[in-house]
Tab-separated table of C-alpha atoms in Angstrom:
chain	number	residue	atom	x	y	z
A	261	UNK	CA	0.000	0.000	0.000
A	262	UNK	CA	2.828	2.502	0.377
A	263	UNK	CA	6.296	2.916	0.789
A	264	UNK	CA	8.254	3.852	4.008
A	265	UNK	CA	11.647	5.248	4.498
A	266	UNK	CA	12.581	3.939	7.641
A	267	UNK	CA	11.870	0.571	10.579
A	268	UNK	CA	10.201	3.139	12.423
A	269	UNK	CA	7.865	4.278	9.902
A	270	UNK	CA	7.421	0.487	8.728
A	271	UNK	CA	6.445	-0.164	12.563
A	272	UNK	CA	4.044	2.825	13.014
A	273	UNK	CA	2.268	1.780	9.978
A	274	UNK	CA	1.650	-1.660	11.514
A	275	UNK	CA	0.741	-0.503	14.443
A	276	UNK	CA	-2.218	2.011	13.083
A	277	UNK	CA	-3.736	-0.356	11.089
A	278	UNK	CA	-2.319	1.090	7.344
A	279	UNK	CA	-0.646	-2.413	6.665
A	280	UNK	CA	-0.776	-5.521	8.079
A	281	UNK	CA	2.129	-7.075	6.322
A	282	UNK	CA	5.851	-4.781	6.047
A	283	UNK	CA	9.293	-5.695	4.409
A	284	UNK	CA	12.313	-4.393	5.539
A	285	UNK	CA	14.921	-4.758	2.642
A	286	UNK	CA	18.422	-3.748	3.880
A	287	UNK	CA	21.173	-1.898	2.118
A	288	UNK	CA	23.024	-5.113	1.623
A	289	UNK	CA	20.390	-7.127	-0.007
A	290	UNK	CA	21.430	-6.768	-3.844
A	291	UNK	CA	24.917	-6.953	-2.688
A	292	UNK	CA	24.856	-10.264	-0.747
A	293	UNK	CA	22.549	-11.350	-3.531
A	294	UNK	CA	25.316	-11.124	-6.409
A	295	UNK	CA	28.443	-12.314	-4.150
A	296	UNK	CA	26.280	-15.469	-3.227
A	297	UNK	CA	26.046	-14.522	0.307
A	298	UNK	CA	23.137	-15.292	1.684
A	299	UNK	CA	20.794	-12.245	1.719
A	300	UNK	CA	18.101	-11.518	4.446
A	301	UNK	CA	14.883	-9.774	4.939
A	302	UNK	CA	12.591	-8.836	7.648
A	303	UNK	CA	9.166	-8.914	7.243
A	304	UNK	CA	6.746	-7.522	10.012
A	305	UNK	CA	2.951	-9.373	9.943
A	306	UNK	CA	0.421	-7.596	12.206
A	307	UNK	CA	-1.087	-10.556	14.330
A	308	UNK	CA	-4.192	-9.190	15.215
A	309	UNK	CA	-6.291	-10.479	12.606
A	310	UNK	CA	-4.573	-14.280	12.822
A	311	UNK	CA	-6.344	-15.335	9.043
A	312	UNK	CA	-4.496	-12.554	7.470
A	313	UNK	CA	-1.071	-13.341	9.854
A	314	UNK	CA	-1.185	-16.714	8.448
A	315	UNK	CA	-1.295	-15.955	4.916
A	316	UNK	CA	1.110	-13.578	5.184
A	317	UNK	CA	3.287	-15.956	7.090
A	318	UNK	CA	2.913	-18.048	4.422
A	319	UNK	CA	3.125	-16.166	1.303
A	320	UNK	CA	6.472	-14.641	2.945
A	321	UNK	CA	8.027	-17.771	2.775
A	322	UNK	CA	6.751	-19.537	0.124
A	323	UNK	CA	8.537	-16.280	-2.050
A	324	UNK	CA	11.446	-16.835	-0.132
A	325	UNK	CA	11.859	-20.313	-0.483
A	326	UNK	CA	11.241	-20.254	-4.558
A	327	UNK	CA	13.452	-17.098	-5.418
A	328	UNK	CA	15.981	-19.537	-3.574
A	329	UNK	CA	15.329	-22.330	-5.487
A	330	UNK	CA	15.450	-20.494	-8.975
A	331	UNK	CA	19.204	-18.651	-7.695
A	332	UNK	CA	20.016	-22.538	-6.756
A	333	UNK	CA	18.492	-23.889	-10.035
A	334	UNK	CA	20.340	-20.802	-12.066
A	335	UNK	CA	23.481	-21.547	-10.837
A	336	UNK	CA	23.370	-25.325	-12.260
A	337	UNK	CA	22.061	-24.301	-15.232
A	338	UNK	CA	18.311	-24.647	-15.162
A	339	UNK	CA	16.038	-22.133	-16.252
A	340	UNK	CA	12.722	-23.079	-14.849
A	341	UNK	CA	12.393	-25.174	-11.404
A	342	UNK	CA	11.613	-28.555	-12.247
A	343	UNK	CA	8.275	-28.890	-10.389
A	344	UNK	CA	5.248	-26.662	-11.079
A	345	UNK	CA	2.586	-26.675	-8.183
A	346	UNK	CA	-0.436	-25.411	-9.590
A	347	UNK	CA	-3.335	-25.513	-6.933
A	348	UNK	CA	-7.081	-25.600	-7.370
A	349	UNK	CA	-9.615	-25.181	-4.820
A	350	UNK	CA	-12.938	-27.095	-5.138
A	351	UNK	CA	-15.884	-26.506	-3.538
A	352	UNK	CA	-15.491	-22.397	-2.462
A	353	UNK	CA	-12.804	-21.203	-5.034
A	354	UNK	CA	-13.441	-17.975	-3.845
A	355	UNK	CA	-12.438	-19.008	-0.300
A	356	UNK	CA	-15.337	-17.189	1.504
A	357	UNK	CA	-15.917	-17.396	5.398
A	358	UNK	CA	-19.376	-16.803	4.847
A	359	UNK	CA	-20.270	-20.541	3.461
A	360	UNK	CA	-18.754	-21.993	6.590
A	361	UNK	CA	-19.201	-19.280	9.430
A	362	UNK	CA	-22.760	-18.139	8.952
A	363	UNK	CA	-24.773	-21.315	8.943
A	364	UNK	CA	-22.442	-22.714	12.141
A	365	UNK	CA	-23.612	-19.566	13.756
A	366	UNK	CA	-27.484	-20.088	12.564
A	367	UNK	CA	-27.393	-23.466	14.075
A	368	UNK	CA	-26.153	-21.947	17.295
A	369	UNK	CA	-28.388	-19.325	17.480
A	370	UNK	CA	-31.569	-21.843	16.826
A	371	UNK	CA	-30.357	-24.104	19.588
A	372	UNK	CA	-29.613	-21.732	21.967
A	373	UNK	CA	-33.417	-19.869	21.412
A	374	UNK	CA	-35.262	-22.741	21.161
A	375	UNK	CA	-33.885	-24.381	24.181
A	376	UNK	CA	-34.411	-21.277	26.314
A	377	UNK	CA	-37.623	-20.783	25.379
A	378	UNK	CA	-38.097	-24.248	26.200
A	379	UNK	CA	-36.987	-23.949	29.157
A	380	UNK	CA	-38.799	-20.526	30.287
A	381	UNK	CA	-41.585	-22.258	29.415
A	382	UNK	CA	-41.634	-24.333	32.049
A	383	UNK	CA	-40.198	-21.820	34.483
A	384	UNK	CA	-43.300	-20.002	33.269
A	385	UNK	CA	-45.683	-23.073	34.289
A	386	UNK	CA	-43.906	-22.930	37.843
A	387	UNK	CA	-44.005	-19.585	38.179
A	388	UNK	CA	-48.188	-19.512	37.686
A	389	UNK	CA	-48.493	-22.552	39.738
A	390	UNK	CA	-49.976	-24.294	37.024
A	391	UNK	CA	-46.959	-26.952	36.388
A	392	UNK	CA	-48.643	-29.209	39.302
A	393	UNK	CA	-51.814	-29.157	37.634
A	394	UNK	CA	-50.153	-30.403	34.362
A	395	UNK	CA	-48.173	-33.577	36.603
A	396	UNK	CA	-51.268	-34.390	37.766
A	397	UNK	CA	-53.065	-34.557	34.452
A	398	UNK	CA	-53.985	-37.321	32.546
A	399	UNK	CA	-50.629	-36.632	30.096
A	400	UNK	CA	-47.469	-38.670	30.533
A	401	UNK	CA	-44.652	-37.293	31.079
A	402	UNK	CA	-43.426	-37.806	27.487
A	403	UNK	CA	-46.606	-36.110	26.256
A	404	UNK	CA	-46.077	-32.837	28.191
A	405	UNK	CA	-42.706	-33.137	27.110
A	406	UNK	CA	-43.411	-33.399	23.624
A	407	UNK	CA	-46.411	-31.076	24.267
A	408	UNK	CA	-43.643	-27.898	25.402
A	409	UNK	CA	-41.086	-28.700	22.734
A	410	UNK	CA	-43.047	-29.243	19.642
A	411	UNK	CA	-44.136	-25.763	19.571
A	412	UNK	CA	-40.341	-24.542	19.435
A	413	UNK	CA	-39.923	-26.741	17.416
A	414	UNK	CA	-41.460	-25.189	14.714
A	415	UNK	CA	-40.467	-21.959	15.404
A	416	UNK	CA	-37.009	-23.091	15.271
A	417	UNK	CA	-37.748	-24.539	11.661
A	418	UNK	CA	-39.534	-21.304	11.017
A	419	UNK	CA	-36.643	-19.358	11.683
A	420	UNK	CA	-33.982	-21.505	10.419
A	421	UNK	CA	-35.800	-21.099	6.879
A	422	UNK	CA	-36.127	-17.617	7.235
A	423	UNK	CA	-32.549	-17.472	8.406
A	424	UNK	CA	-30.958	-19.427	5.835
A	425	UNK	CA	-32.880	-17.310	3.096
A	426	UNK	CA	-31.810	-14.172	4.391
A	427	UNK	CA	-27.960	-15.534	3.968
A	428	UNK	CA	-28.563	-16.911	0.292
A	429	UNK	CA	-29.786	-13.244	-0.448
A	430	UNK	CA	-27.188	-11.465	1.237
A	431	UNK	CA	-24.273	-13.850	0.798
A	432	UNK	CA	-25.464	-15.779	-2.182
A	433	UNK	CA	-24.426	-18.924	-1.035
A	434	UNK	CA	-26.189	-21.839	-2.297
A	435	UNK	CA	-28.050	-23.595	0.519
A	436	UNK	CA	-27.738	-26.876	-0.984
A	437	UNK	CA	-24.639	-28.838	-2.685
């Protein structure tokens, strides 16, 4: 994103959030380069967002490690490196969080509302003072069970399809394979 004249510049710019990723080239990098010393680089990776670290982290040295192997495969005489990775993601080539995030998170946020609701419910029936009448009732046990969660139930499916519609609209993921 820019260019800085100095480490402390480099470091400020990490630290307010204009970069996430810096490389500090030294003076003696083209030098070491062409006397076949070996030639270092720093490169400072904001860790606060740890997806971005990572990829950073990796990218860093993956360029490393290949300009080293072409020098290496240069000096013997080759002119390419004699193995070409060439990756393909299937299944979310655009790599999106969304497809893999959001409907975790609607599946936590159904269970977690339907089971309190489920559960007020009965604190609801205590509460009143009706819950005795209910345990003396004709119903078993399974039946007023069944009785307090089918209702959430429901709603739970109710708002999981609304849910899962509002992310194919917003995020246009597919809800199905």
């Amino acid at each position: 994103v820019g260019e800085v004249h100095s480490i402390t510049e480099l470091s400020e710019a990490i630290r307010r959030g204009k970069a996430y990723v810096g490389i500090q080239i030294p003076p003696t990098f083209t030098r070491d380069l062409r006397a076949g010393r070996t030639a270092s680089l720093q490169v400072l990776i904001d860790g606060s967002n740890s997806s971005i670290a990572s990829s950073a982290l990796n990218t860093s040295l993956n360029v490393g490690f290949r300009n080293a192997l072409l020098q290496l495969a240069e000096r013997i005489g080759l002119r390419d490196l004699p193995v070409d990775v060439r990756p393909q993601i299937l299944y979310n080539p655009e790599m999106r969080s969304p497809n893999f995030f959001v409907p975790g998170v609607i599946g936590v946020v159904l269970q977690i509302a339907t089971t309190f609701a489920t559960a007020m419910s009965l604190v609801r029936e205590r509460e009143r003072g009706t819950l005795e009448q209910l345990m003396v009732s004709p119903l078993s046990r399974w039946g007023l069970m069944l009785g307090k969660l089918v209702p959430y139930l429901i709603i739970g499916m109710l708002m999981a399809i609304t849910l899962f519609a509002i992310m194919q609209w917003l995020f246009h993921v597919p809800i199905a394979g």
